[in-house]
PDB file of C-alpha atoms in Angstrom:
ATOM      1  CA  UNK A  26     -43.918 -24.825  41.492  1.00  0.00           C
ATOM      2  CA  UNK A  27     -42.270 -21.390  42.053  1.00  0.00           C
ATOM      3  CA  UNK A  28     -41.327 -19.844  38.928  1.00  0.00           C
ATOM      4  CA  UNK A  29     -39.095 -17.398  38.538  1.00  0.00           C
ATOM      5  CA  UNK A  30     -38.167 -15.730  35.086  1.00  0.00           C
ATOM      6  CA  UNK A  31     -35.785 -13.228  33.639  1.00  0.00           C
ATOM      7  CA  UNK A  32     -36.206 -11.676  30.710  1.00  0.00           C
ATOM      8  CA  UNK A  33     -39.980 -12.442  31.299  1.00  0.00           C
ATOM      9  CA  UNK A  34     -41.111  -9.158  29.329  1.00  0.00           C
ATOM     10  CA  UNK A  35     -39.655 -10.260  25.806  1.00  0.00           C
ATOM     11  CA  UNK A  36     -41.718 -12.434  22.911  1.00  0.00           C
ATOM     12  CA  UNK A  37     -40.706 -15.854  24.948  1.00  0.00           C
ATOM     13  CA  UNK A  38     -41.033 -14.401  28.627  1.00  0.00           C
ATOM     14  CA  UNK A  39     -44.502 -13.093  28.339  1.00  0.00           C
ATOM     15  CA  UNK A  40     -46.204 -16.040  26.838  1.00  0.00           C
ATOM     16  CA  UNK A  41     -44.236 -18.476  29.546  1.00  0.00           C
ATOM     17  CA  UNK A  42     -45.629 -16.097  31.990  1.00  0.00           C
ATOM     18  CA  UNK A  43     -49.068 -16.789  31.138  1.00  0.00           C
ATOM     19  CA  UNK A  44     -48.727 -20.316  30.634  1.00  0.00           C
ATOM     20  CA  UNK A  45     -47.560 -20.588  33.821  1.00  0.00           C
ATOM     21  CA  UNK A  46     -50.099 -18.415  35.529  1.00  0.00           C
ATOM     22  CA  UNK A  47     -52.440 -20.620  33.746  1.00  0.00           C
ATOM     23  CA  UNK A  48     -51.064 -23.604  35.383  1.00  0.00           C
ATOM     24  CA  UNK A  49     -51.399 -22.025  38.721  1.00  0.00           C
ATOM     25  CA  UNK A  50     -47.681 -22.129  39.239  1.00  0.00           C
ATOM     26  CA  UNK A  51     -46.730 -18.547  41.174  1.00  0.00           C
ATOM     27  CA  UNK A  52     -44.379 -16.929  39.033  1.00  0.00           C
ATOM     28  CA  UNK A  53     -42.190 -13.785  39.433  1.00  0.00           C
ATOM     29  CA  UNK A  54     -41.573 -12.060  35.932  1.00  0.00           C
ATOM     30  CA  UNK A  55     -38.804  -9.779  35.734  1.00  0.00           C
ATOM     31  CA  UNK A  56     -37.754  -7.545  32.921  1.00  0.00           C
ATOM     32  CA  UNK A  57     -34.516  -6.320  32.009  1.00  0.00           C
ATOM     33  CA  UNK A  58     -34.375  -3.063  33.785  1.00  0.00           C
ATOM     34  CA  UNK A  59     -35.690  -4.621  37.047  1.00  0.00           C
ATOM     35  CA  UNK A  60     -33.097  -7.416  36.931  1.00  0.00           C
ATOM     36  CA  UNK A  61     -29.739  -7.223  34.992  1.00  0.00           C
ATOM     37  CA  UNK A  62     -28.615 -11.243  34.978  1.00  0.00           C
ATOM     38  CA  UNK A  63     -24.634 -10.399  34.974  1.00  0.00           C
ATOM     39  CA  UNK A  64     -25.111  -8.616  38.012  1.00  0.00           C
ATOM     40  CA  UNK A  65     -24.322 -11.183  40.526  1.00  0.00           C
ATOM     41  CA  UNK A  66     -26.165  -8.975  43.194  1.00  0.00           C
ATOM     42  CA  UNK A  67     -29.326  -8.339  41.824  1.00  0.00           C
ATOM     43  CA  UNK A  68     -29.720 -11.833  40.349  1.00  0.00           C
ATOM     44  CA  UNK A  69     -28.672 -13.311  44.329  1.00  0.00           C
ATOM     45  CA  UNK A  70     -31.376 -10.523  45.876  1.00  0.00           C
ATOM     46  CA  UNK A  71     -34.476 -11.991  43.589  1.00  0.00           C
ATOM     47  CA  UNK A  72     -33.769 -15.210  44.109  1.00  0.00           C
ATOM     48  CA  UNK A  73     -33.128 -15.225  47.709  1.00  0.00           C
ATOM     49  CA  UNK A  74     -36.687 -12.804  48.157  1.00  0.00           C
ATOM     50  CA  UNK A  75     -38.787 -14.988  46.238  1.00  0.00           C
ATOM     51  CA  UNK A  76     -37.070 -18.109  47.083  1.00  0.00           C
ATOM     52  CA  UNK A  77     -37.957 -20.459  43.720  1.00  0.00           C
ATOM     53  CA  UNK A  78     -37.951 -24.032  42.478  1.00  0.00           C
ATOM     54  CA  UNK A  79     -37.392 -23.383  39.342  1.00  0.00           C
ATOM     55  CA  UNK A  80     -35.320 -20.439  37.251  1.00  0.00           C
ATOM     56  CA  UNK A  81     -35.820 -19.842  33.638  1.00  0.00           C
ATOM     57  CA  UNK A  82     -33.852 -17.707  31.644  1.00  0.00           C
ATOM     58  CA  UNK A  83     -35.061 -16.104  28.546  1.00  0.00           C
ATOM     59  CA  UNK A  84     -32.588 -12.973  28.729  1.00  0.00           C
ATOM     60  CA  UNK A  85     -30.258 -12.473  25.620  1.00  0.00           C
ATOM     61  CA  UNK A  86     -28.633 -10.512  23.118  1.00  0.00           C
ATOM     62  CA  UNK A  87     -30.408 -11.423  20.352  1.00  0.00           C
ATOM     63  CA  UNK A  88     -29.889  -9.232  17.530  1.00  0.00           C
ATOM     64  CA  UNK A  89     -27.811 -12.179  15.509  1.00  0.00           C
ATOM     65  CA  UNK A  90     -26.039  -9.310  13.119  1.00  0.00           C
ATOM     66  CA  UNK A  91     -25.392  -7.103  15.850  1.00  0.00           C
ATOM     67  CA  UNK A  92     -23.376  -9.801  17.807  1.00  0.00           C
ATOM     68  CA  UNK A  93     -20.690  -9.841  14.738  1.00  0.00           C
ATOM     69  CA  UNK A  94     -19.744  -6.022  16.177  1.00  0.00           C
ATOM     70  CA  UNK A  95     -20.231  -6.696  19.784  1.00  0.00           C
ATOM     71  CA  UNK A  96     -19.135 -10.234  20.217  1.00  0.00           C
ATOM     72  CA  UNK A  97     -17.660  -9.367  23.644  1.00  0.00           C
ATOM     73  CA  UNK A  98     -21.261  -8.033  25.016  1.00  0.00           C
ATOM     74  CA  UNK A  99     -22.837 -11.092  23.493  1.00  0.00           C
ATOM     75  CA  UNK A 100     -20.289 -13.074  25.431  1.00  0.00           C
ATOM     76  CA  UNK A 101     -20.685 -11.700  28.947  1.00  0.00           C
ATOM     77  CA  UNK A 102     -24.461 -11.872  28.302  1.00  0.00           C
ATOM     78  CA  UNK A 103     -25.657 -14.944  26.570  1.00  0.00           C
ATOM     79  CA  UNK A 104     -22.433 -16.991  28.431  1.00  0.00           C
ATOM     80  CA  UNK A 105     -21.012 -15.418  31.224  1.00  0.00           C
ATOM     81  CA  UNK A 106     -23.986 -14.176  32.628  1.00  0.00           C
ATOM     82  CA  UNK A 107     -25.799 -17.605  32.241  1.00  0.00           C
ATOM     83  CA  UNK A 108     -22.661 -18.882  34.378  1.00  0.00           C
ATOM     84  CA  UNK A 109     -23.925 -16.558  37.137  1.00  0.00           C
ATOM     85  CA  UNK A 110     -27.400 -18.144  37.023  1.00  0.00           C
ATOM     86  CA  UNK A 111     -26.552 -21.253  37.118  1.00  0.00           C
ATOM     87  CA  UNK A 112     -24.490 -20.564  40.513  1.00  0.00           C
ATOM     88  CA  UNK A 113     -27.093 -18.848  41.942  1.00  0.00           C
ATOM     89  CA  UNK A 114     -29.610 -21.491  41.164  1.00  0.00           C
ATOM     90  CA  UNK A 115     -27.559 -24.018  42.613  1.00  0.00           C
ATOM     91  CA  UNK A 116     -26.857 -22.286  45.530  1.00  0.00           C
ATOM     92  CA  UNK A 117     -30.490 -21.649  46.021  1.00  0.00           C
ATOM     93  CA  UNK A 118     -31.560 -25.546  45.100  1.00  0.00           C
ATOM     94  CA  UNK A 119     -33.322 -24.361  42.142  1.00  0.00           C
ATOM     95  CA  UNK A 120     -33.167 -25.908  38.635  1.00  0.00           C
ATOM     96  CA  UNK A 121     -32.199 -23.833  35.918  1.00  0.00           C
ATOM     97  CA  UNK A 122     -33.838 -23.900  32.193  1.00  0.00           C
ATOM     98  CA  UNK A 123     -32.125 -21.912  30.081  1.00  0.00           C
ATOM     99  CA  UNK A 124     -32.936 -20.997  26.265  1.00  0.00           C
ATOM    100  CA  UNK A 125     -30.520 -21.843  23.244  1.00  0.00           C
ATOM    101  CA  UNK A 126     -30.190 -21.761  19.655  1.00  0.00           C
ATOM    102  CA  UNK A 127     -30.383 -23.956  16.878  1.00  0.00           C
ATOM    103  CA  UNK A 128     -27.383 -21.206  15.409  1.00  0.00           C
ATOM    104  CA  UNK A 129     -24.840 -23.248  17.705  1.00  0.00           C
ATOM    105  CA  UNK A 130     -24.443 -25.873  14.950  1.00  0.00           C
ATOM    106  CA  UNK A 131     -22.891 -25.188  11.228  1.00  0.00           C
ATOM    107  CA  UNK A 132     -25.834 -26.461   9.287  1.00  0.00           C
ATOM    108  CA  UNK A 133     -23.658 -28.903   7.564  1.00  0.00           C
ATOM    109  CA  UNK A 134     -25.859 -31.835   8.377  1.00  0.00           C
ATOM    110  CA  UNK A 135     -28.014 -33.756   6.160  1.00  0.00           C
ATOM    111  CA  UNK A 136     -31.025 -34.847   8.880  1.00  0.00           C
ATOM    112  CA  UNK A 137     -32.245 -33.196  12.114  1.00  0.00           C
ATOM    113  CA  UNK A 138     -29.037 -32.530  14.835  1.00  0.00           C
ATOM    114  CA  UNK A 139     -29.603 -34.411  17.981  1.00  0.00           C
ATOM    115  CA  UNK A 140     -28.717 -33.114  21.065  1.00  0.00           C
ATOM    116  CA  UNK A 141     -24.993 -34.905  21.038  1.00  0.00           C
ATOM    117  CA  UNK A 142     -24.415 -33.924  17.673  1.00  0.00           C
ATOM    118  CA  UNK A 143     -21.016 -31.452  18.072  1.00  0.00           C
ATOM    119  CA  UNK A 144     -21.803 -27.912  17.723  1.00  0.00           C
ATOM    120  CA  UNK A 145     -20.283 -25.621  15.803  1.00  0.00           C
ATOM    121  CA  UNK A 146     -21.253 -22.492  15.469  1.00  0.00           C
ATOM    122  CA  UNK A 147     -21.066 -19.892  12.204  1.00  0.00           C
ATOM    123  CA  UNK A 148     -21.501 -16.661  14.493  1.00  0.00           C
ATOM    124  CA  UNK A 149     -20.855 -14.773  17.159  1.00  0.00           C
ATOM    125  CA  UNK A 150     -24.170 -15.128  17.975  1.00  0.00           C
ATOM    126  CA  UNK A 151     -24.087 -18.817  17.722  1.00  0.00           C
ATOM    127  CA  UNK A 152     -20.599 -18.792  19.746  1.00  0.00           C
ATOM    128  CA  UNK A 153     -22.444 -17.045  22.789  1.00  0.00           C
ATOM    129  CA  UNK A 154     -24.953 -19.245  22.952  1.00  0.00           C
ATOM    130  CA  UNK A 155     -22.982 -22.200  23.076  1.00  0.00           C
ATOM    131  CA  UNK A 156     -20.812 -20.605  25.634  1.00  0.00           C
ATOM    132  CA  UNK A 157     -24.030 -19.585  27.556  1.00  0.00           C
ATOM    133  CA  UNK A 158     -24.619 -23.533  27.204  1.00  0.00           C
ATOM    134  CA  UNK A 159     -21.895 -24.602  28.848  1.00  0.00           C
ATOM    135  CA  UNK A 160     -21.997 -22.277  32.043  1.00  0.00           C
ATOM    136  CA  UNK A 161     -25.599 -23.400  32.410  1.00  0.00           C
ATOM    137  CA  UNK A 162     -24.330 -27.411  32.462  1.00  0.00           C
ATOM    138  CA  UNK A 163     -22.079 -26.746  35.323  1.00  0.00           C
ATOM    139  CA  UNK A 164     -25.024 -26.579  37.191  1.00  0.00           C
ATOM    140  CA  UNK A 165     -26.215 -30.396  37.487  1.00  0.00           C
ATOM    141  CA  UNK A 166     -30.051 -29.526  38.096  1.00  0.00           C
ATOM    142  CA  UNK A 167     -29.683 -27.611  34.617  1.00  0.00           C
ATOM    143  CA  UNK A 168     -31.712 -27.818  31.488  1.00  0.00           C
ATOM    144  CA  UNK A 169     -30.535 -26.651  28.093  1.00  0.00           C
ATOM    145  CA  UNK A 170     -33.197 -26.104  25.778  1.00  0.00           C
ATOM    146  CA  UNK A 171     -32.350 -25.218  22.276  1.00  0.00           C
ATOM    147  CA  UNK A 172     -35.324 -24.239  20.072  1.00  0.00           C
ATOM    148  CA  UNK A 173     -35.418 -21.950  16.166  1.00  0.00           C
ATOM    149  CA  UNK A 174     -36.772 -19.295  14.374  1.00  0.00           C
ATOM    150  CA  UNK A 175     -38.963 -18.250  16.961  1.00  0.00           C
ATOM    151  CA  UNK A 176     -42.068 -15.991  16.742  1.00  0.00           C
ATOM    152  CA  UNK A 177     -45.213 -15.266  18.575  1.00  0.00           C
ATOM    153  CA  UNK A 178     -47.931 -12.252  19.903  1.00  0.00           C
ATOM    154  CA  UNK A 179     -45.103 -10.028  21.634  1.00  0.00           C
ATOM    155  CA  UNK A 180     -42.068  -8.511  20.010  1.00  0.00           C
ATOM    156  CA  UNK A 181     -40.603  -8.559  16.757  1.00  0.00           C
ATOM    157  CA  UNK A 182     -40.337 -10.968  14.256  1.00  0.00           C
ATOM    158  CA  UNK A 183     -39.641 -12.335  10.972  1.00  0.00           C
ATOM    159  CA  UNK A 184     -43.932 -12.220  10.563  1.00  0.00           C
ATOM    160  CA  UNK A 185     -44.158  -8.923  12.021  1.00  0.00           C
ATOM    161  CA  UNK A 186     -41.415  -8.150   9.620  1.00  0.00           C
ATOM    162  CA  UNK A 187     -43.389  -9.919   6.253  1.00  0.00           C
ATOM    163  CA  UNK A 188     -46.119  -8.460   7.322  1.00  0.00           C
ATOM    164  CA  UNK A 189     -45.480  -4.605   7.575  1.00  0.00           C
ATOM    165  CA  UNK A 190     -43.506  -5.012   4.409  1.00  0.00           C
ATOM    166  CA  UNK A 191     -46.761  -6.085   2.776  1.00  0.00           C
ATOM    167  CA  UNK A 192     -48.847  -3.451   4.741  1.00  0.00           C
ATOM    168  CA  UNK A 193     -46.071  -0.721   3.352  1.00  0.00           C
ATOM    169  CA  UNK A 194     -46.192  -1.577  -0.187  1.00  0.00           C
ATOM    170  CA  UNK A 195     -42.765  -2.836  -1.026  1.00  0.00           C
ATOM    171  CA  UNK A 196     -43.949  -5.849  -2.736  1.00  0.00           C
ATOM    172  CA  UNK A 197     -42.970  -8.356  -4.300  1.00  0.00           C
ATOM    173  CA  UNK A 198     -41.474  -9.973  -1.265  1.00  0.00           C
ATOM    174  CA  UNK A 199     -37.730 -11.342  -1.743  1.00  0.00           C
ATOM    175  CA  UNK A 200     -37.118 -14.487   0.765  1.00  0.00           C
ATOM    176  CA  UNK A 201     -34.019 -16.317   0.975  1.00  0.00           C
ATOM    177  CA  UNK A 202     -34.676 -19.863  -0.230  1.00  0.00           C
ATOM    178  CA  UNK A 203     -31.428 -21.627   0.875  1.00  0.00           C
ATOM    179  CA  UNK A 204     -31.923 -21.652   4.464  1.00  0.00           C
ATOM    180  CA  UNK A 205     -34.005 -24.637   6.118  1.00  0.00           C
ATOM    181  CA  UNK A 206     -34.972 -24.167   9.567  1.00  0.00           C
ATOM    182  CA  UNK A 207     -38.185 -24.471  11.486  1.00  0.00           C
ATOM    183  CA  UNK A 208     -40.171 -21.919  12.551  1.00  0.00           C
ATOM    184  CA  UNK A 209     -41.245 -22.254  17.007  1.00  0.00           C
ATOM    185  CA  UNK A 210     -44.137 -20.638  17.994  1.00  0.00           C
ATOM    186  CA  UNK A 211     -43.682 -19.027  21.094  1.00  0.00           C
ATOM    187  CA  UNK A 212     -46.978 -20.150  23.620  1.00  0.00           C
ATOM    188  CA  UNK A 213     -45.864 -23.716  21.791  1.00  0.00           C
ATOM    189  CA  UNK A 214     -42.668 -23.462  23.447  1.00  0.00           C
ATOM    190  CA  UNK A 215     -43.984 -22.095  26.578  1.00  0.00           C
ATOM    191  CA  UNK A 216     -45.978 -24.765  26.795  1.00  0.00           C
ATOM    192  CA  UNK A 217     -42.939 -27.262  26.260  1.00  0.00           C
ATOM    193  CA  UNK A 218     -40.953 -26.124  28.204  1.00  0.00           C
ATOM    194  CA  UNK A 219     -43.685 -26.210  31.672  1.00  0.00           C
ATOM    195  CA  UNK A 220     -43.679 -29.771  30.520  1.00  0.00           C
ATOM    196  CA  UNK A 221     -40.278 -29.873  30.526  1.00  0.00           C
ATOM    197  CA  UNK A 222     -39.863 -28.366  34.248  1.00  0.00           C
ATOM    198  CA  UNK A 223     -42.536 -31.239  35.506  1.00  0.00           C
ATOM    199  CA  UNK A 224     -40.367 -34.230  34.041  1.00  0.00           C
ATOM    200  CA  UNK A 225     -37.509 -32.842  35.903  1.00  0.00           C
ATOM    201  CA  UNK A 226     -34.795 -33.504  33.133  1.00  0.00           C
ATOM    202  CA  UNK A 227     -31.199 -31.895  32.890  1.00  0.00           C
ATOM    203  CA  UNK A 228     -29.037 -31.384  30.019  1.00  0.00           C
ATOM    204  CA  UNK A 229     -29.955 -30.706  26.910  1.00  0.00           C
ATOM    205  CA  UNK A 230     -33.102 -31.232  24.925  1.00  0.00           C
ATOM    206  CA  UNK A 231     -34.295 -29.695  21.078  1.00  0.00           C
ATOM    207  CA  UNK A 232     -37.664 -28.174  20.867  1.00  0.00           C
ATOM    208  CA  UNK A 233     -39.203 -26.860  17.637  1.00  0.00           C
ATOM    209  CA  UNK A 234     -42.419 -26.989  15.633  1.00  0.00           C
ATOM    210  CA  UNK A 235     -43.325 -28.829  12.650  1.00  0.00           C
ATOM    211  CA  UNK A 236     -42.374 -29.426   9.817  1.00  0.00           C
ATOM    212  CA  UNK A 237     -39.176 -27.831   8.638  1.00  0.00           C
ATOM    213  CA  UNK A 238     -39.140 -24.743   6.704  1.00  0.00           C
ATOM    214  CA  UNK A 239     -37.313 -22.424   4.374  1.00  0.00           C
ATOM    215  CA  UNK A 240     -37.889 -18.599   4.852  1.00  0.00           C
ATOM    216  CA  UNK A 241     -39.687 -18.516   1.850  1.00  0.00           C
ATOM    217  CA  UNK A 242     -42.070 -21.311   2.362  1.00  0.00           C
ATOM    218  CA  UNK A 243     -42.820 -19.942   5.412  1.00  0.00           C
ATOM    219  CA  UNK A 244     -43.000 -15.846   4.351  1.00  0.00           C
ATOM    220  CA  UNK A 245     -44.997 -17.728   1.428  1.00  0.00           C
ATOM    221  CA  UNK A 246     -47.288 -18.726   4.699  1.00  0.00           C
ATOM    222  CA  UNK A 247     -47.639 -16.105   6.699  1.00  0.00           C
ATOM    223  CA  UNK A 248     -49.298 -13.663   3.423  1.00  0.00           C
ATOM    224  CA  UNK A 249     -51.318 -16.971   1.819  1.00  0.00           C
ATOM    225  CA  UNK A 250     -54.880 -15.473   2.831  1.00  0.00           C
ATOM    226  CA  UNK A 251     -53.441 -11.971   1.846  1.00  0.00           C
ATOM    227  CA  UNK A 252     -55.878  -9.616  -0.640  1.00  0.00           C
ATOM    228  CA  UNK A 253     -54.617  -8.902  -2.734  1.00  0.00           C
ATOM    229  CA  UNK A 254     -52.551 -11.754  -3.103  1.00  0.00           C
ATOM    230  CA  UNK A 255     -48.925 -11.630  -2.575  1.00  0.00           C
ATOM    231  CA  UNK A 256     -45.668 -12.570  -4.217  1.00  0.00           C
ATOM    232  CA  UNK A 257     -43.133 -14.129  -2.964  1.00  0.00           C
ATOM    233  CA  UNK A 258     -39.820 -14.434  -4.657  1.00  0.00           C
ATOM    234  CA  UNK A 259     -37.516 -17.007  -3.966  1.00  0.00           C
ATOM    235  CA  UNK A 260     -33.729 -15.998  -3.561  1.00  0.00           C
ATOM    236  CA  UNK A 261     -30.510 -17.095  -2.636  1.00  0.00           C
ATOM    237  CA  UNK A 262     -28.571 -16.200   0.635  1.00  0.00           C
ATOM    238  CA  UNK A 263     -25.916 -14.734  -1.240  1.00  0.00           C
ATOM    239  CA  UNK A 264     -28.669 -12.161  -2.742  1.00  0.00           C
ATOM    240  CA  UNK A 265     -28.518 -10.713   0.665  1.00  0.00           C
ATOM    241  CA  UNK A 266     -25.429 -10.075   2.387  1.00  0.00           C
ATOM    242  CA  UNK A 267     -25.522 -10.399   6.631  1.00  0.00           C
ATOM    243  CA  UNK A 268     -22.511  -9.427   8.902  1.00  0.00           C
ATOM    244  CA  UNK A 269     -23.421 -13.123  10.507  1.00  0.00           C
ATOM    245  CA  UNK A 270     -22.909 -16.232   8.491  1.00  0.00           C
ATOM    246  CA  UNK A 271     -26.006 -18.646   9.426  1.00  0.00           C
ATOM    247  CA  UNK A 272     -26.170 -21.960   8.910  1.00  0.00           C
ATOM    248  CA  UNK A 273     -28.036 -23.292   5.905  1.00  0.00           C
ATOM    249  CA  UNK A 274     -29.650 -26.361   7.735  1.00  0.00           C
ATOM    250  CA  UNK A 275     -30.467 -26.024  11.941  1.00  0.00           C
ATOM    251  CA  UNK A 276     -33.337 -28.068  11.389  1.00  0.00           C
ATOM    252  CA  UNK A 277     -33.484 -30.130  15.241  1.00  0.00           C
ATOM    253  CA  UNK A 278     -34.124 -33.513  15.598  1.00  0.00           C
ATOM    254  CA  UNK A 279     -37.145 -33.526  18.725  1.00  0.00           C
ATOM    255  CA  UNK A 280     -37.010 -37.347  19.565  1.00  0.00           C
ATOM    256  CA  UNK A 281     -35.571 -36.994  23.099  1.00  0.00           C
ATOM    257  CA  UNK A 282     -38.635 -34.271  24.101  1.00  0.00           C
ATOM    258  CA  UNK A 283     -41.349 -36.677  22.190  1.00  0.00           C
ATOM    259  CA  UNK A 284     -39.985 -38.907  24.848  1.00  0.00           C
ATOM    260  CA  UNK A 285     -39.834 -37.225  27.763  1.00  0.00           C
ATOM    261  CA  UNK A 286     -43.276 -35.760  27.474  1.00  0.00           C
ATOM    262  CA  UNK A 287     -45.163 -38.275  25.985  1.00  0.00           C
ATOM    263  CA  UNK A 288     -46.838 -36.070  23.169  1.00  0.00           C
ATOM    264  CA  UNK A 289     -45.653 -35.118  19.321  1.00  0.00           C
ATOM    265  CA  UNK A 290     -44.698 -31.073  18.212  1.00  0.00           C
ATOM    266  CA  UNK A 291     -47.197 -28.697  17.588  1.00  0.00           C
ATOM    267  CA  UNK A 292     -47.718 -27.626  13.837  1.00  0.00           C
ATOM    268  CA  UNK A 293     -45.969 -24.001  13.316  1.00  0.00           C
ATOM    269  CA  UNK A 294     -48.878 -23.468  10.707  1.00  0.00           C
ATOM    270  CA  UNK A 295     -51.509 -23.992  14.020  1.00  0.00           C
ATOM    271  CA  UNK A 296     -49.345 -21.066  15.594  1.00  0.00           C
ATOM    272  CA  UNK A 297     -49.180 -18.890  12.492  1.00  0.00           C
ATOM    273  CA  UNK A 298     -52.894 -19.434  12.186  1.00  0.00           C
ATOM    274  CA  UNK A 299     -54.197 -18.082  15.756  1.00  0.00           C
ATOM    275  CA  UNK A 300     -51.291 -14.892  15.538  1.00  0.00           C
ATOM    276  CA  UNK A 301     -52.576 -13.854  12.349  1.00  0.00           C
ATOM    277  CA  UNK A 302     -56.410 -14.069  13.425  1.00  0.00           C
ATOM    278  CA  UNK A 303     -55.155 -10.854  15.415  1.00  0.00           C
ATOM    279  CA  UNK A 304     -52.201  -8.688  14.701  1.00  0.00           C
ATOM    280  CA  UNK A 305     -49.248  -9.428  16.649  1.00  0.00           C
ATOM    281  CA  UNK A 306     -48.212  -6.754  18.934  1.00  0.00           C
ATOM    282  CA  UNK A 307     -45.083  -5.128  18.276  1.00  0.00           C
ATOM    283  CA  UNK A 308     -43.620  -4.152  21.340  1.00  0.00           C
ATOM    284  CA  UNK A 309     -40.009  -4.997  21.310  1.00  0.00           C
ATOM    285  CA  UNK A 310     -38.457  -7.436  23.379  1.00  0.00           C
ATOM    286  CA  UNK A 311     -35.814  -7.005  25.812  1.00  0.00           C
TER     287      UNK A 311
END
């Protein structure tokens, strides 16, 4: 299956690159720099060179905080951009995944969200991405995949983040305690989401490792084997003020991928185990 990803040098592009590549599937990765996706002509020139069967786009503006100031570039690259894929893949007769976020719903529920549960985002973070949704979904042959709290071997992340903090000194750790999520692991995903392409599916499915988290059960995680051992201090949201609201439950329901694959999630802790046996590489991702 020809594979062709943008964004494929960030955390979620490089390990869906190898996973892939593993799978035998010939895959074009392109970065950022080589392929800007709201230019219409660039994004028309790779596709009609390498001519694939299947697009994926992990390209966005991800910097959640950021967005609050520059709403209108998160826009015209998480959703207007997306819209440009989507044409282009069509026009091509490719199928389109595309990556989401668990930050388009308000975190008001009181059990998983399922994929038809109404979304409603808190940011403009969350806004984009829903936009970016929606473009992608005009596309019949497209998948929406929304996933959380991802980390993994390249880029940035809340464990690279725990763990300099602990390599630095400036311990005790404070984690906010009011936020329930679940953390993704990002060869996990990878690997979902090459399932995913086989079974063919379109619309929208939720991806995420198990079991649901708070920040500070999981920072509590990531410095457990830690020596000297490390504290972790539980603390409200409120304790530390964001420019982005987020929402205090985006835990997603993953019935419908169980499903269509035919297999259960993958245990976050499983993930967290085989980064930490080697430090994650911080390179950060575009």
């Amino acid at each position: 299956m020809r594979s062709l990803i943008f964004g494929g040098t960030g955390m979620l592009g490089r390990s869906l690159v190898g996973e892939l590549r593993e799978r035998g599937w010939p895959t074009l990765s392109l970065s950022r720099r080589q392929a800007d996706i709201r230019d219409d002509g660039e994004v028309g020139a790779w596709m009609g060179s390498f001519r694939p069967d299947i697009v994926f786009n992990c390209a966005a503006f991800t910097d959640v905080d950021a967005c609050e100031e520059r709403e209108e570039h998160a826009l015209e690259v998480n959703g207007t951009a997306v819209g440009t894929l989507a044409r282009r893949a069509s026009k091509a007769d490719a199928r389109l995944i595309h990556l989401s976020s668990d930050y388009v719903f308000d975190g008001q529920m009181n059990r998983p969200y399922r994929e038809d549960d109404p979304p409603v985002p808190l940011s403009a973070y969350g806004r984009s991405k829903l936009a970016g949704e929606r473009r992608a979904l005009e596309h019949p042959k497209s998948l929406v995949v929304r996933a959380s709290w991802l980390f993994g071997p390249h880029g940035r992340s809340f464990v690279t983040t725990m763990l300099r903090l602990v390599e630095e000194g400036r311990t005790p750790l404070r984690v906010v305690d009011d936020q329930t999520g679940a953390p993704t692991y990002a060869p996990f995903l990878a690997r979902a989401l090459a399932d995913l392409a086989i079974a063919g599916v379109s619309g929208i499915v939720h991806y995420r490792n198990r079991e649901p988290a708070t920040w500070w059960e999981f920072a509590r995680e990531i410095v457990t084997e830690r020596r000297p051992p490390v504290e972790v201090v539980p603390v409200s949201t409120d304790d530390f003020p964001r420019a982005a609201s987020r929402p205090p439950y985006s835990v997603l329901d993953t019935g419908k991928f169980e499903g269509i694959v035919g297999r259960g999630v993958e245990p976050w802790a499983s993930g967290l185990t085989e980064l930490t046996r080697e430090p994650p590489r911080n390179t950060p991702a575009r």
